[in-house]
mmCIF file with all atom_site columns, C-alpha atoms and ligand atoms in Angstrom:
data_model
loop_
_atom_site.group_PDB
_atom_site.id
_atom_site.type_symbol
_atom_site.label_atom_id
_atom_site.label_alt_id
_atom_site.label_comp_id
_atom_site.label_asym_id
_atom_site.label_entity_id
_atom_site.label_seq_id
_atom_site.pdbx_PDB_ins_code
_atom_site.Cartn_x
_atom_site.Cartn_y
_atom_site.Cartn_z
_atom_site.occupancy
_atom_site.B_iso_or_equiv
_atom_site.pdbx_formal_charge
_atom_site.auth_seq_id
_atom_site.auth_comp_id
_atom_site.auth_asym_id
_atom_site.auth_atom_id
_atom_site.pdbx_PDB_model_num
ATOM   1   C  CA  . MET A 1 1   ? -5.544  -16.410 -0.652  1.00 92.00 ? 20  MET A CA  1
ATOM   2   C  CA  . ILE A 1 2   ? -3.317  -13.978 -2.403  1.00 98.00 ? 21  ILE A CA  1
ATOM   3   C  CA  . LYS A 1 3   ? -4.897  -10.010 -3.291  1.00 98.00 ? 22  LYS A CA  1
ATOM   4   C  CA  . ILE A 1 4   ? -4.024  -8.280  -6.236  1.00 98.00 ? 23  ILE A CA  1
ATOM   5   C  CA  . ALA A 1 5   ? -4.050  -4.409  -5.583  1.00 99.00 ? 24  ALA A CA  1
ATOM   6   C  CA  . PRO A 1 6   ? -3.946  -2.379  -8.821  1.00 98.00 ? 25  PRO A CA  1
ATOM   7   C  CA  . SER A 1 7   ? -1.889  1.001   -8.692  1.00 98.00 ? 26  SER A CA  1
ATOM   8   C  CA  . ILE A 1 8   ? -4.354  4.045   -10.012 1.00 98.00 ? 27  ILE A CA  1
ATOM   9   C  CA  . LEU A 1 9   ? -1.026  5.827   -10.137 1.00 98.00 ? 28  LEU A CA  1
ATOM   10  C  CA  . SER A 1 10  ? -0.510  3.973   -13.824 1.00 98.00 ? 29  SER A CA  1
ATOM   11  C  CA  . ALA A 1 11  ? -4.153  4.663   -14.857 1.00 98.00 ? 30  ALA A CA  1
ATOM   12  C  CA  . ASP A 1 12  ? -5.087  7.330   -17.087 1.00 98.00 ? 31  ASP A CA  1
ATOM   13  C  CA  . PHE A 1 13  ? -6.603  10.203  -14.875 1.00 98.00 ? 32  PHE A CA  1
ATOM   14  C  CA  . ALA A 1 14  ? -8.837  11.656  -17.731 1.00 98.00 ? 33  ALA A CA  1
ATOM   15  C  CA  . ASN A 1 15  ? -10.369 8.332   -17.967 1.00 98.00 ? 34  ASN A CA  1
ATOM   16  C  CA  . LEU A 1 16  ? -10.352 7.210   -14.073 1.00 98.00 ? 35  LEU A CA  1
ATOM   17  C  CA  . GLY A 1 17  ? -13.818 5.362   -13.708 1.00 98.00 ? 36  GLY A CA  1
ATOM   18  C  CA  . ARG A 1 18  ? -12.922 3.624   -17.159 1.00 98.00 ? 37  ARG A CA  1
ATOM   19  C  CA  . ASP A 1 19  ? -9.768  2.560   -16.127 1.00 98.00 ? 38  ASP A CA  1
ATOM   20  C  CA  . ILE A 1 20  ? -10.893 1.502   -12.134 1.00 98.00 ? 39  ILE A CA  1
ATOM   21  C  CA  . GLN A 1 21  ? -13.541 -0.621  -14.313 1.00 98.00 ? 40  GLN A CA  1
ATOM   22  C  CA  . ARG A 1 22  ? -10.601 -1.884  -16.019 1.00 98.00 ? 41  ARG A CA  1
ATOM   23  C  CA  . VAL A 1 23  ? -9.607  -4.124  -12.951 1.00 98.00 ? 42  VAL A CA  1
ATOM   24  C  CA  . GLY A 1 24  ? -12.887 -4.805  -11.557 1.00 98.00 ? 43  GLY A CA  1
ATOM   25  C  CA  . SER A 1 25  ? -11.817 -8.121  -11.053 1.00 98.00 ? 44  SER A CA  1
ATOM   26  C  CA  . ALA A 1 26  ? -8.913  -7.456  -8.456  1.00 98.00 ? 45  ALA A CA  1
ATOM   27  C  CA  . ASP A 1 27  ? -9.132  -7.603  -5.022  1.00 98.00 ? 46  ASP A CA  1
ATOM   28  C  CA  . TRP A 1 28  ? -8.606  -3.881  -3.850  1.00 98.00 ? 47  TRP A CA  1
ATOM   29  C  CA  . LEU A 1 29  ? -7.426  -0.633  -5.764  1.00 98.00 ? 48  LEU A CA  1
ATOM   30  C  CA  . HIS A 1 30  ? -4.198  1.019   -4.884  1.00 99.00 ? 49  HIS A CA  1
ATOM   31  C  CA  . VAL A 1 31  ? -4.464  4.984   -4.445  1.00 98.00 ? 50  VAL A CA  1
ATOM   32  C  CA  . ASP A 1 32  ? -0.719  6.257   -3.904  1.00 98.00 ? 51  ASP A CA  1
ATOM   33  C  CA  . VAL A 1 33  ? -1.105  10.086  -2.349  1.00 98.00 ? 52  VAL A CA  1
ATOM   34  C  CA  . MET A 1 34  ? 2.481   11.848  -2.955  1.00 98.00 ? 53  MET A CA  1
ATOM   35  C  CA  . ASP A 1 35  ? 2.690   15.515  -1.514  1.00 98.00 ? 54  ASP A CA  1
ATOM   36  C  CA  . GLY A 1 36  ? 6.322   16.659  -3.303  1.00 98.00 ? 55  GLY A CA  1
ATOM   37  C  CA  . MET A 1 37  ? 8.020   16.613  0.024   1.00 98.00 ? 56  MET A CA  1
ATOM   38  C  CA  . PHE A 1 38  ? 8.228   12.792  1.124   1.00 98.00 ? 57  PHE A CA  1
ATOM   39  C  CA  . VAL A 1 39  ? 8.843   12.011  -2.339  1.00 98.00 ? 58  VAL A CA  1
ATOM   40  C  CA  . SER A 1 40  ? 9.581   14.492  -4.929  1.00 97.00 ? 59  SER A CA  1
ATOM   41  C  CA  . ASN A 1 41  ? 6.222   13.998  -7.376  1.00 98.00 ? 60  ASN A CA  1
ATOM   42  C  CA  . ILE A 1 42  ? 2.838   15.091  -6.659  1.00 98.00 ? 61  ILE A CA  1
ATOM   43  C  CA  . SER A 1 43  ? 0.082   12.402  -7.446  1.00 98.00 ? 62  SER A CA  1
ATOM   44  C  CA  . ILE A 1 44  ? -3.341  13.356  -6.029  1.00 97.00 ? 63  ILE A CA  1
ATOM   45  C  CA  . GLY A 1 45  ? -5.488  13.675  -2.608  1.00 98.00 ? 64  GLY A CA  1
ATOM   46  C  CA  . VAL A 1 46  ? -8.785  13.758  -1.128  1.00 98.00 ? 65  VAL A CA  1
ATOM   47  C  CA  . PRO A 1 47  ? -11.397 14.845  -3.275  1.00 98.00 ? 66  PRO A CA  1
ATOM   48  C  CA  . VAL A 1 48  ? -9.623  11.585  -5.785  1.00 98.00 ? 67  VAL A CA  1
ATOM   49  C  CA  . VAL A 1 49  ? -10.225 9.476   -3.164  1.00 98.00 ? 68  VAL A CA  1
ATOM   50  C  CA  . LYS A 1 50  ? -13.595 10.994  -2.575  1.00 98.00 ? 69  LYS A CA  1
ATOM   51  C  CA  . SER A 1 51  ? -14.849 10.742  -6.003  1.00 98.00 ? 70  SER A CA  1
ATOM   52  C  CA  . VAL A 1 52  ? -13.229 7.021   -6.635  1.00 98.00 ? 71  VAL A CA  1
ATOM   53  C  CA  . ARG A 1 53  ? -15.347 6.291   -3.401  1.00 98.00 ? 72  ARG A CA  1
ATOM   54  C  CA  . LYS A 1 54  ? -18.724 7.246   -5.128  1.00 98.00 ? 73  LYS A CA  1
ATOM   55  C  CA  . PHE A 1 55  ? -17.736 5.168   -8.416  1.00 98.00 ? 74  PHE A CA  1
ATOM   56  C  CA  . THR A 1 56  ? -16.878 1.996   -6.876  1.00 98.00 ? 75  THR A CA  1
ATOM   57  C  CA  . ASP A 1 57  ? -17.225 -0.238  -4.042  1.00 98.00 ? 76  ASP A CA  1
ATOM   58  C  CA  . MET A 1 58  ? -13.556 -2.012  -4.298  1.00 98.00 ? 77  MET A CA  1
ATOM   59  C  CA  . PHE A 1 59  ? -12.056 -1.657  -0.881  1.00 98.00 ? 78  PHE A CA  1
ATOM   60  C  CA  . LEU A 1 60  ? -9.682  1.376   -1.134  1.00 99.00 ? 79  LEU A CA  1
ATOM   61  C  CA  . ASP A 1 61  ? -6.039  1.066   0.014   1.00 99.00 ? 80  ASP A CA  1
ATOM   62  C  CA  . VAL A 1 62  ? -4.552  4.446   0.777   1.00 99.00 ? 81  VAL A CA  1
ATOM   63  C  CA  . HIS A 1 63  ? -0.975  4.844   0.530   1.00 99.00 ? 82  HIS A CA  1
ATOM   64  C  CA  . LEU A 1 64  ? 0.335   8.315   2.046   1.00 99.00 ? 83  LEU A CA  1
ATOM   65  C  CA  . MET A 1 65  ? 3.711   8.715   0.718   1.00 99.00 ? 84  MET A CA  1
ATOM   66  C  CA  . ILE A 1 66  ? 3.698   12.402  2.584   1.00 98.00 ? 85  ILE A CA  1
ATOM   67  C  CA  . GLU A 1 67  ? 5.552   14.408  5.674   1.00 98.00 ? 86  GLU A CA  1
ATOM   68  C  CA  . LYS A 1 68  ? 3.262   13.598  8.928   1.00 98.00 ? 87  LYS A CA  1
ATOM   69  C  CA  . PRO A 1 69  ? 0.447   11.817  7.719   1.00 99.00 ? 88  PRO A CA  1
ATOM   70  C  CA  . ALA A 1 70  ? -1.249  12.374  11.082  1.00 99.00 ? 89  ALA A CA  1
ATOM   71  C  CA  . ARG A 1 71  ? -2.571  15.788  9.769   1.00 98.00 ? 90  ARG A CA  1
ATOM   72  C  CA  . TYR A 1 72  ? -4.532  14.335  6.772   1.00 98.00 ? 91  TYR A CA  1
ATOM   73  C  CA  . ILE A 1 73  ? -5.917  11.079  8.379   1.00 99.00 ? 92  ILE A CA  1
ATOM   74  C  CA  . SER A 1 74  ? -9.356  11.921  9.575   1.00 98.00 ? 93  SER A CA  1
ATOM   75  C  CA  . ALA A 1 75  ? -9.810  13.818  5.769   1.00 99.00 ? 94  ALA A CA  1
ATOM   76  C  CA  . PHE A 1 76  ? -9.034  10.737  3.652   1.00 99.00 ? 95  PHE A CA  1
ATOM   77  C  CA  . ALA A 1 77  ? -11.141 8.541   6.184   1.00 99.00 ? 96  ALA A CA  1
ATOM   78  C  CA  . ASP A 1 78  ? -14.199 10.518  5.666   1.00 98.00 ? 97  ASP A CA  1
ATOM   79  C  CA  . ALA A 1 79  ? -13.271 10.886  1.935   1.00 99.00 ? 98  ALA A CA  1
ATOM   80  C  CA  . GLY A 1 80  ? -13.724 7.046   2.383   1.00 98.00 ? 99  GLY A CA  1
ATOM   81  C  CA  . ALA A 1 81  ? -10.456 5.128   2.409   1.00 99.00 ? 100 ALA A CA  1
ATOM   82  C  CA  . ASP A 1 82  ? -10.996 1.480   3.813   1.00 99.00 ? 101 ASP A CA  1
ATOM   83  C  CA  . LEU A 1 83  ? -7.066  1.147   4.594   1.00 99.00 ? 102 LEU A CA  1
ATOM   84  C  CA  . ILE A 1 84  ? -4.322  3.762   5.140   1.00 99.00 ? 103 ILE A CA  1
ATOM   85  C  CA  . SER A 1 85  ? -0.639  3.292   5.452   1.00 99.00 ? 104 SER A CA  1
ATOM   86  C  CA  . VAL A 1 86  ? 1.948   5.225   6.606   1.00 99.00 ? 105 VAL A CA  1
ATOM   87  C  CA  . HIS A 1 87  ? 5.635   5.410   6.147   1.00 99.00 ? 106 HIS A CA  1
ATOM   88  C  CA  . LEU A 1 88  ? 7.493   5.161   9.148   1.00 98.00 ? 107 LEU A CA  1
ATOM   89  C  CA  . GLU A 1 89  ? 10.014  7.546   7.951   1.00 98.00 ? 108 GLU A CA  1
ATOM   90  C  CA  . ALA A 1 90  ? 7.374   10.081  7.612   1.00 98.00 ? 109 ALA A CA  1
ATOM   91  C  CA  . ASP A 1 91  ? 6.920   11.156  11.170  1.00 98.00 ? 110 ASP A CA  1
ATOM   92  C  CA  . MET A 1 92  ? 8.622   10.999  14.319  1.00 98.00 ? 111 MET A CA  1
ATOM   93  C  CA  . PRO A 1 93  ? 6.832   7.761   16.767  1.00 98.00 ? 112 PRO A CA  1
ATOM   94  C  CA  . PRO A 1 94  ? 4.771   10.147  18.432  1.00 98.00 ? 113 PRO A CA  1
ATOM   95  C  CA  . GLY A 1 95  ? 3.500   11.254  15.153  1.00 98.00 ? 114 GLY A CA  1
ATOM   96  C  CA  . ILE A 1 96  ? 3.113   7.780   13.645  1.00 98.00 ? 115 ILE A CA  1
ATOM   97  C  CA  . ARG A 1 97  ? 1.686   7.044   17.031  1.00 98.00 ? 116 ARG A CA  1
ATOM   98  C  CA  . GLU A 1 98  ? -1.220  10.045  16.540  1.00 98.00 ? 117 GLU A CA  1
ATOM   99  C  CA  . ALA A 1 99  ? -2.095  9.048   12.662  1.00 99.00 ? 118 ALA A CA  1
ATOM   100 C  CA  . LEU A 1 100 ? -2.617  5.155   13.970  1.00 98.00 ? 119 LEU A CA  1
ATOM   101 C  CA  . ARG A 1 101 ? -5.099  6.270   17.032  1.00 98.00 ? 120 ARG A CA  1
ATOM   102 C  CA  . LEU A 1 102 ? -6.607  7.972   14.287  1.00 99.00 ? 121 LEU A CA  1
ATOM   103 C  CA  . MET A 1 103 ? -7.290  5.987   12.030  1.00 99.00 ? 122 MET A CA  1
ATOM   104 C  CA  . GLU A 1 104 ? -8.996  3.494   14.994  1.00 98.00 ? 123 GLU A CA  1
ATOM   105 C  CA  . GLU A 1 105 ? -10.752 6.209   15.964  1.00 98.00 ? 124 GLU A CA  1
ATOM   106 C  CA  . LYS A 1 106 ? -12.216 6.633   12.371  1.00 98.00 ? 125 LYS A CA  1
ATOM   107 C  CA  . LYS A 1 107 ? -12.382 2.822   12.144  1.00 98.00 ? 126 LYS A CA  1
ATOM   108 C  CA  . VAL A 1 108 ? -10.136 2.306   9.355   1.00 98.00 ? 127 VAL A CA  1
ATOM   109 C  CA  . LYS A 1 109 ? -7.790  -0.281  8.819   1.00 99.00 ? 128 LYS A CA  1
ATOM   110 C  CA  . ARG A 1 110 ? -4.149  1.014   9.760   1.00 99.00 ? 129 ARG A CA  1
ATOM   111 C  CA  . GLY A 1 111 ? -1.156  0.344   7.674   1.00 99.00 ? 130 GLY A CA  1
ATOM   112 C  CA  . ILE A 1 112 ? 2.845   0.974   8.274   1.00 99.00 ? 131 ILE A CA  1
ATOM   113 C  CA  . VAL A 1 113 ? 4.963   1.529   5.027   1.00 99.00 ? 132 VAL A CA  1
ATOM   114 C  CA  . LEU A 1 114 ? 8.697   0.637   4.829   1.00 99.00 ? 133 LEU A CA  1
ATOM   115 C  CA  . ARG A 1 115 ? 11.183  2.259   2.615   1.00 98.00 ? 134 ARG A CA  1
ATOM   116 C  CA  . PRO A 1 116 ? 13.416  0.157   0.840   1.00 98.00 ? 135 PRO A CA  1
ATOM   117 C  CA  . ILE A 1 117 ? 16.513  1.524   3.943   1.00 98.00 ? 136 ILE A CA  1
ATOM   118 C  CA  . THR A 1 118 ? 14.290  0.803   6.779   1.00 98.00 ? 137 THR A CA  1
ATOM   119 C  CA  . SER A 1 119 ? 14.575  -2.578  8.484   1.00 98.00 ? 138 SER A CA  1
ATOM   120 C  CA  . ALA A 1 120 ? 12.290  -5.203  9.553   1.00 98.00 ? 139 ALA A CA  1
ATOM   121 C  CA  . GLU A 1 121 ? 12.519  -4.607  12.594  1.00 98.00 ? 140 GLU A CA  1
ATOM   122 C  CA  . ALA A 1 122 ? 11.520  -1.102  12.507  1.00 98.00 ? 141 ALA A CA  1
ATOM   123 C  CA  . VAL A 1 123 ? 7.983   -2.195  12.469  1.00 98.00 ? 142 VAL A CA  1
ATOM   124 C  CA  . LEU A 1 124 ? 8.070   -4.222  15.833  1.00 98.00 ? 143 LEU A CA  1
ATOM   125 C  CA  . PRO A 1 125 ? 6.998   -1.661  18.195  1.00 98.00 ? 144 PRO A CA  1
ATOM   126 C  CA  . TYR A 1 126 ? 3.642   -0.989  15.905  1.00 98.00 ? 145 TYR A CA  1
ATOM   127 C  CA  . LEU A 1 127 ? 2.865   -5.040  14.632  1.00 98.00 ? 146 LEU A CA  1
ATOM   128 C  CA  . GLU A 1 128 ? 0.512   -6.161  17.501  1.00 98.00 ? 147 GLU A CA  1
ATOM   129 C  CA  . GLU A 1 129 ? -1.825  -2.885  16.480  1.00 97.00 ? 148 GLU A CA  1
ATOM   130 C  CA  . ILE A 1 130 ? -1.656  -2.771  12.892  1.00 98.00 ? 149 ILE A CA  1
ATOM   131 C  CA  . ASP A 1 131 ? -3.731  -4.607  10.331  1.00 99.00 ? 150 ASP A CA  1
ATOM   132 C  CA  . LEU A 1 132 ? -1.001  -4.231  7.345   1.00 99.00 ? 151 LEU A CA  1
ATOM   133 C  CA  . VAL A 1 133 ? 2.695   -3.835  6.425   1.00 99.00 ? 152 VAL A CA  1
ATOM   134 C  CA  . LEU A 1 134 ? 3.700   -2.735  3.170   1.00 99.00 ? 153 LEU A CA  1
ATOM   135 C  CA  . VAL A 1 135 ? 7.298   -3.493  2.040   1.00 99.00 ? 154 VAL A CA  1
ATOM   136 C  CA  . MET A 1 136 ? 8.571   -1.274  -0.760  1.00 99.00 ? 155 MET A CA  1
ATOM   137 C  CA  . THR A 1 137 ? 10.610  -2.830  -3.191  1.00 98.00 ? 156 THR A CA  1
ATOM   138 C  CA  . VAL A 1 138 ? 11.369  0.396   -4.998  1.00 98.00 ? 157 VAL A CA  1
ATOM   139 C  CA  . GLU A 1 139 ? 11.871  3.886   -3.824  1.00 98.00 ? 158 GLU A CA  1
ATOM   140 C  CA  . PRO A 1 140 ? 8.717   5.296   -3.369  1.00 98.00 ? 159 PRO A CA  1
ATOM   141 C  CA  . GLY A 1 141 ? 7.461   8.348   -5.872  1.00 97.00 ? 160 GLY A CA  1
ATOM   142 C  CA  . PHE A 1 142 ? 7.410   6.572   -9.148  1.00 97.00 ? 161 PHE A CA  1
ATOM   143 C  CA  . GLY A 1 143 ? 5.613   3.830   -11.223 1.00 97.00 ? 162 GLY A CA  1
ATOM   144 C  CA  . GLY A 1 144 ? 7.386   1.622   -13.724 1.00 97.00 ? 163 GLY A CA  1
ATOM   145 C  CA  . GLN A 1 145 ? 10.483  1.033   -11.425 1.00 98.00 ? 164 GLN A CA  1
ATOM   146 C  CA  . SER A 1 146 ? 12.727  -2.050  -10.915 1.00 98.00 ? 165 SER A CA  1
ATOM   147 C  CA  . PHE A 1 147 ? 11.832  -4.144  -8.295  1.00 98.00 ? 166 PHE A CA  1
ATOM   148 C  CA  . MET A 1 148 ? 14.577  -4.520  -5.801  1.00 98.00 ? 167 MET A CA  1
ATOM   149 C  CA  . ALA A 1 149 ? 15.183  -8.190  -5.233  1.00 98.00 ? 168 ALA A CA  1
ATOM   150 C  CA  . ASP A 1 150 ? 17.105  -7.299  -1.702  1.00 98.00 ? 169 ASP A CA  1
ATOM   151 C  CA  . GLN A 1 151 ? 14.269  -6.680  -0.007  1.00 98.00 ? 170 GLN A CA  1
ATOM   152 C  CA  . LEU A 1 152 ? 13.357  -10.222 -0.092  1.00 98.00 ? 171 LEU A CA  1
ATOM   153 C  CA  . PRO A 1 153 ? 15.066  -11.053 3.015   1.00 98.00 ? 172 PRO A CA  1
ATOM   154 C  CA  . LYS A 1 154 ? 12.719  -8.277  5.014   1.00 98.00 ? 173 LYS A CA  1
ATOM   155 C  CA  . ILE A 1 155 ? 10.135  -9.943  3.540   1.00 99.00 ? 174 ILE A CA  1
ATOM   156 C  CA  . ARG A 1 156 ? 10.581  -12.982 4.807   1.00 98.00 ? 175 ARG A CA  1
ATOM   157 C  CA  . ALA A 1 157 ? 11.642  -11.190 8.182   1.00 99.00 ? 176 ALA A CA  1
ATOM   158 C  CA  . ILE A 1 158 ? 8.193   -9.531  8.548   1.00 99.00 ? 177 ILE A CA  1
ATOM   159 C  CA  . ARG A 1 159 ? 6.655   -12.349 7.823   1.00 98.00 ? 178 ARG A CA  1
ATOM   160 C  CA  . ARG A 1 160 ? 8.668   -14.490 10.245  1.00 98.00 ? 179 ARG A CA  1
ATOM   161 C  CA  . TYR A 1 161 ? 7.533   -11.638 13.024  1.00 98.00 ? 180 TYR A CA  1
ATOM   162 C  CA  . MET A 1 162 ? 3.556   -11.642 11.838  1.00 98.00 ? 181 MET A CA  1
ATOM   163 C  CA  . ASP A 1 163 ? 3.617   -15.135 12.542  1.00 98.00 ? 182 ASP A CA  1
ATOM   164 C  CA  . GLN A 1 164 ? 4.730   -15.148 15.834  1.00 98.00 ? 183 GLN A CA  1
ATOM   165 C  CA  . TYR A 1 165 ? 3.038   -11.078 17.051  1.00 98.00 ? 184 TYR A CA  1
ATOM   166 C  CA  . ASN A 1 166 ? 0.335   -10.811 14.770  1.00 98.00 ? 185 ASN A CA  1
ATOM   167 C  CA  . PRO A 1 167 ? -1.093  -13.263 11.911  1.00 98.00 ? 186 PRO A CA  1
ATOM   168 C  CA  . GLN A 1 168 ? -3.873  -11.954 10.780  1.00 97.00 ? 187 GLN A CA  1
ATOM   169 C  CA  . CYS A 1 169 ? -1.575  -8.803  9.695   1.00 98.00 ? 188 CYS A CA  1
ATOM   170 C  CA  . HIS A 1 170 ? -1.098  -8.466  5.684   1.00 99.00 ? 189 HIS A CA  1
ATOM   171 C  CA  . LEU A 1 171 ? 2.001   -8.258  4.178   1.00 99.00 ? 190 LEU A CA  1
ATOM   172 C  CA  . GLU A 1 172 ? 1.860   -5.934  0.914   1.00 99.00 ? 191 GLU A CA  1
ATOM   173 C  CA  . VAL A 1 173 ? 4.716   -5.622  -1.429  1.00 99.00 ? 192 VAL A CA  1
ATOM   174 C  CA  . ASP A 1 174 ? 4.739   -2.382  -3.795  1.00 98.00 ? 193 ASP A CA  1
ATOM   175 C  CA  . GLY A 1 175 ? 7.182   -1.524  -6.639  1.00 98.00 ? 194 GLY A CA  1
ATOM   176 C  CA  . GLY A 1 176 ? 8.202   -3.328  -9.469  1.00 98.00 ? 195 GLY A CA  1
ATOM   177 C  CA  . VAL A 1 177 ? 5.596   -6.538  -8.970  1.00 98.00 ? 196 VAL A CA  1
ATOM   178 C  CA  . ASP A 1 178 ? 5.092   -8.757  -12.548 1.00 98.00 ? 197 ASP A CA  1
ATOM   179 C  CA  . LEU A 1 179 ? 5.160   -11.707 -13.631 1.00 98.00 ? 198 LEU A CA  1
ATOM   180 C  CA  . VAL A 1 180 ? 8.544   -12.689 -13.106 1.00 98.00 ? 199 VAL A CA  1
ATOM   181 C  CA  . THR A 1 181 ? 8.971   -10.825 -9.359  1.00 98.00 ? 200 THR A CA  1
ATOM   182 C  CA  . ALA A 1 182 ? 5.545   -11.506 -8.162  1.00 98.00 ? 201 ALA A CA  1
ATOM   183 C  CA  . PRO A 1 183 ? 5.799   -15.639 -7.502  1.00 98.00 ? 202 PRO A CA  1
ATOM   184 C  CA  . ARG A 1 184 ? 8.783   -14.205 -5.370  1.00 98.00 ? 203 ARG A CA  1
ATOM   185 C  CA  . VAL A 1 185 ? 7.331   -12.043 -3.403  1.00 98.00 ? 204 VAL A CA  1
ATOM   186 C  CA  . ILE A 1 186 ? 4.712   -14.929 -2.590  1.00 98.00 ? 205 ILE A CA  1
ATOM   187 C  CA  . GLU A 1 187 ? 7.505   -17.318 -2.095  1.00 98.00 ? 206 GLU A CA  1
ATOM   188 C  CA  . ALA A 1 188 ? 8.716   -14.576 0.723   1.00 98.00 ? 207 ALA A CA  1
ATOM   189 C  CA  . GLY A 1 189 ? 5.793   -14.495 2.370   1.00 98.00 ? 208 GLY A CA  1
ATOM   190 C  CA  . ALA A 1 190 ? 3.318   -11.681 0.832   1.00 98.00 ? 209 ALA A CA  1
ATOM   191 C  CA  . ASN A 1 191 ? -0.005  -11.943 0.945   1.00 98.00 ? 210 ASN A CA  1
ATOM   192 C  CA  . VAL A 1 192 ? -1.244  -8.347  -0.914  1.00 99.00 ? 211 VAL A CA  1
ATOM   193 C  CA  . LEU A 1 193 ? 0.565   -7.714  -4.363  1.00 98.00 ? 212 LEU A CA  1
ATOM   194 C  CA  . VAL A 1 194 ? 0.711   -4.181  -5.760  1.00 99.00 ? 213 VAL A CA  1
ATOM   195 C  CA  . ALA A 1 195 ? 0.812   -3.683  -9.320  1.00 98.00 ? 214 ALA A CA  1
ATOM   196 C  CA  . GLY A 1 196 ? 0.682   -0.312  -11.430 1.00 98.00 ? 215 GLY A CA  1
ATOM   197 C  CA  . SER A 1 197 ? 2.696   -0.698  -15.028 1.00 98.00 ? 216 SER A CA  1
ATOM   198 C  CA  . ALA A 1 198 ? 2.682   -5.216  -14.691 1.00 98.00 ? 217 ALA A CA  1
ATOM   199 C  CA  . ILE A 1 199 ? -1.570  -4.438  -15.281 1.00 98.00 ? 218 ILE A CA  1
ATOM   200 C  CA  . TYR A 1 200 ? -1.932  -1.339  -16.897 1.00 98.00 ? 219 TYR A CA  1
ATOM   201 C  CA  . GLY A 1 201 ? 0.317   -1.878  -19.436 1.00 98.00 ? 220 GLY A CA  1
ATOM   202 C  CA  . ALA A 1 202 ? -0.852  -5.445  -20.146 1.00 98.00 ? 221 ALA A CA  1
ATOM   203 C  CA  . THR A 1 203 ? -2.836  -6.000  -23.193 1.00 97.00 ? 222 THR A CA  1
ATOM   204 C  CA  . ASP A 1 204 ? -4.944  -8.632  -21.360 1.00 98.00 ? 223 ASP A CA  1
ATOM   205 C  CA  . ILE A 1 205 ? -5.567  -6.753  -18.194 1.00 98.00 ? 224 ILE A CA  1
ATOM   206 C  CA  . GLU A 1 206 ? -8.215  -9.185  -16.199 1.00 98.00 ? 225 GLU A CA  1
ATOM   207 C  CA  . ALA A 1 207 ? -5.286  -12.033 -18.223 1.00 98.00 ? 226 ALA A CA  1
ATOM   208 C  CA  . ALA A 1 208 ? -2.137  -9.874  -15.959 1.00 98.00 ? 227 ALA A CA  1
ATOM   209 C  CA  . ILE A 1 209 ? -4.595  -9.801  -12.784 1.00 98.00 ? 228 ILE A CA  1
ATOM   210 C  CA  . LYS A 1 210 ? -5.389  -13.596 -13.052 1.00 98.00 ? 229 LYS A CA  1
ATOM   211 C  CA  . SER A 1 211 ? -1.534  -14.329 -13.473 1.00 98.00 ? 230 SER A CA  1
ATOM   212 C  CA  . LEU A 1 212 ? -0.171  -12.068 -10.677 1.00 98.00 ? 231 LEU A CA  1
ATOM   213 C  CA  . ARG A 1 213 ? -2.434  -14.202 -8.278  1.00 96.00 ? 232 ARG A CA  1
ATOM   214 C  CA  . GLY A 1 214 ? -0.235  -17.221 -9.393  1.00 90.00 ? 233 GLY A CA  1
HETATM 215 C  C1  . DX5 B 2 .   ? 5.731   3.523   -6.051  1.00 54.80 ? 311 DX5 B C1  1
HETATM 216 C  C2  . DX5 B 2 .   ? 4.084   3.636   -5.771  1.00 54.80 ? 311 DX5 B C2  1
HETATM 217 C  C3  . DX5 B 2 .   ? 3.572   2.144   -6.164  1.00 54.80 ? 311 DX5 B C3  1
HETATM 218 C  C4  . DX5 B 2 .   ? 3.663   2.388   -8.031  1.00 54.80 ? 311 DX5 B C4  1
HETATM 219 C  C5  . DX5 B 2 .   ? 3.788   0.610   -8.323  1.00 54.80 ? 311 DX5 B C5  1
HETATM 220 O  O1  . DX5 B 2 .   ? 5.589   5.365   -4.969  1.00 54.80 ? 311 DX5 B O1  1
HETATM 221 O  O2  . DX5 B 2 .   ? 3.895   3.070   -4.251  1.00 54.80 ? 311 DX5 B O2  1
HETATM 222 O  O3  . DX5 B 2 .   ? 2.037   1.933   -5.754  1.00 54.80 ? 311 DX5 B O3  1
HETATM 223 O  O4  . DX5 B 2 .   ? 2.576   2.919   -8.611  1.00 54.80 ? 311 DX5 B O4  1
HETATM 224 O  O5  . DX5 B 2 .   ? 3.824   1.295   -9.698  1.00 54.80 ? 311 DX5 B O5  1
HETATM 225 P  P1  . DX5 B 2 .   ? 4.661   -0.215  -10.594 1.00 54.80 ? 311 DX5 B P1  1
HETATM 226 O  O6  . DX5 B 2 .   ? 3.635   -1.714  -10.226 1.00 54.80 ? 311 DX5 B O6  1
HETATM 227 O  O7  . DX5 B 2 .   ? 4.696   0.210   -11.800 1.00 54.80 ? 311 DX5 B O7  1
HETATM 228 O  O8  . DX5 B 2 .   ? 6.092   -0.761  -9.966  1.00 54.80 ? 311 DX5 B O8  1
HETATM 229 ZN ZN1 . ZN  B 3 .   ? 2.038   2.180   -3.759  1.00 54.80 ? 312 ZN  B ZN1 1
#
């Protein structure tokens, strides 16, 4: 079963509650946190996650695009994140391990994200102990960019590794996912699809969510 995770980065932040209600037929809510360092953009942080948590029962999938994410795991977990994912490129391995340890301590699901430049194999040292791998199909930082088809072999490779080492693990794809690219990432093995502009830019949001599921 394919899960759809609308990215609130494409929502109208002045009407965030309304825009969360509009995607109520989706499965997860994807929250993009950017620090202006790991990526050039700055988006939202802990207080917004806290307010969103009070507003909805949806599963909160928090994508941290921040340097040394271990510093903020407890805060985002306490704010109500259900799953937190950290970029492998955002710290040295001991820092990534520490972030995963804190997630386990806080009982939130654990995700690892790979930038387009990072190989599938980079996730192997962590694969058996995590709940999700997120493959970026754009350079992180902004919504509305074009899908990078050169990431499809990486999605396939990670699906094979998951079959072997951790079949329960989710494989999520983020960036440029729309009605044309969704079937391609699903075919490659993804089971969670993040979509910002393809959902919030649609005239019929519920229909868009349904079509993305395939
Ligand atoms: C980009 C973010 C994405 C973004 C996706 O750095 O991680 O979640 O919102 O937006 P679309 O679907 O428009 O590419
Ligand atoms: Zn994201």
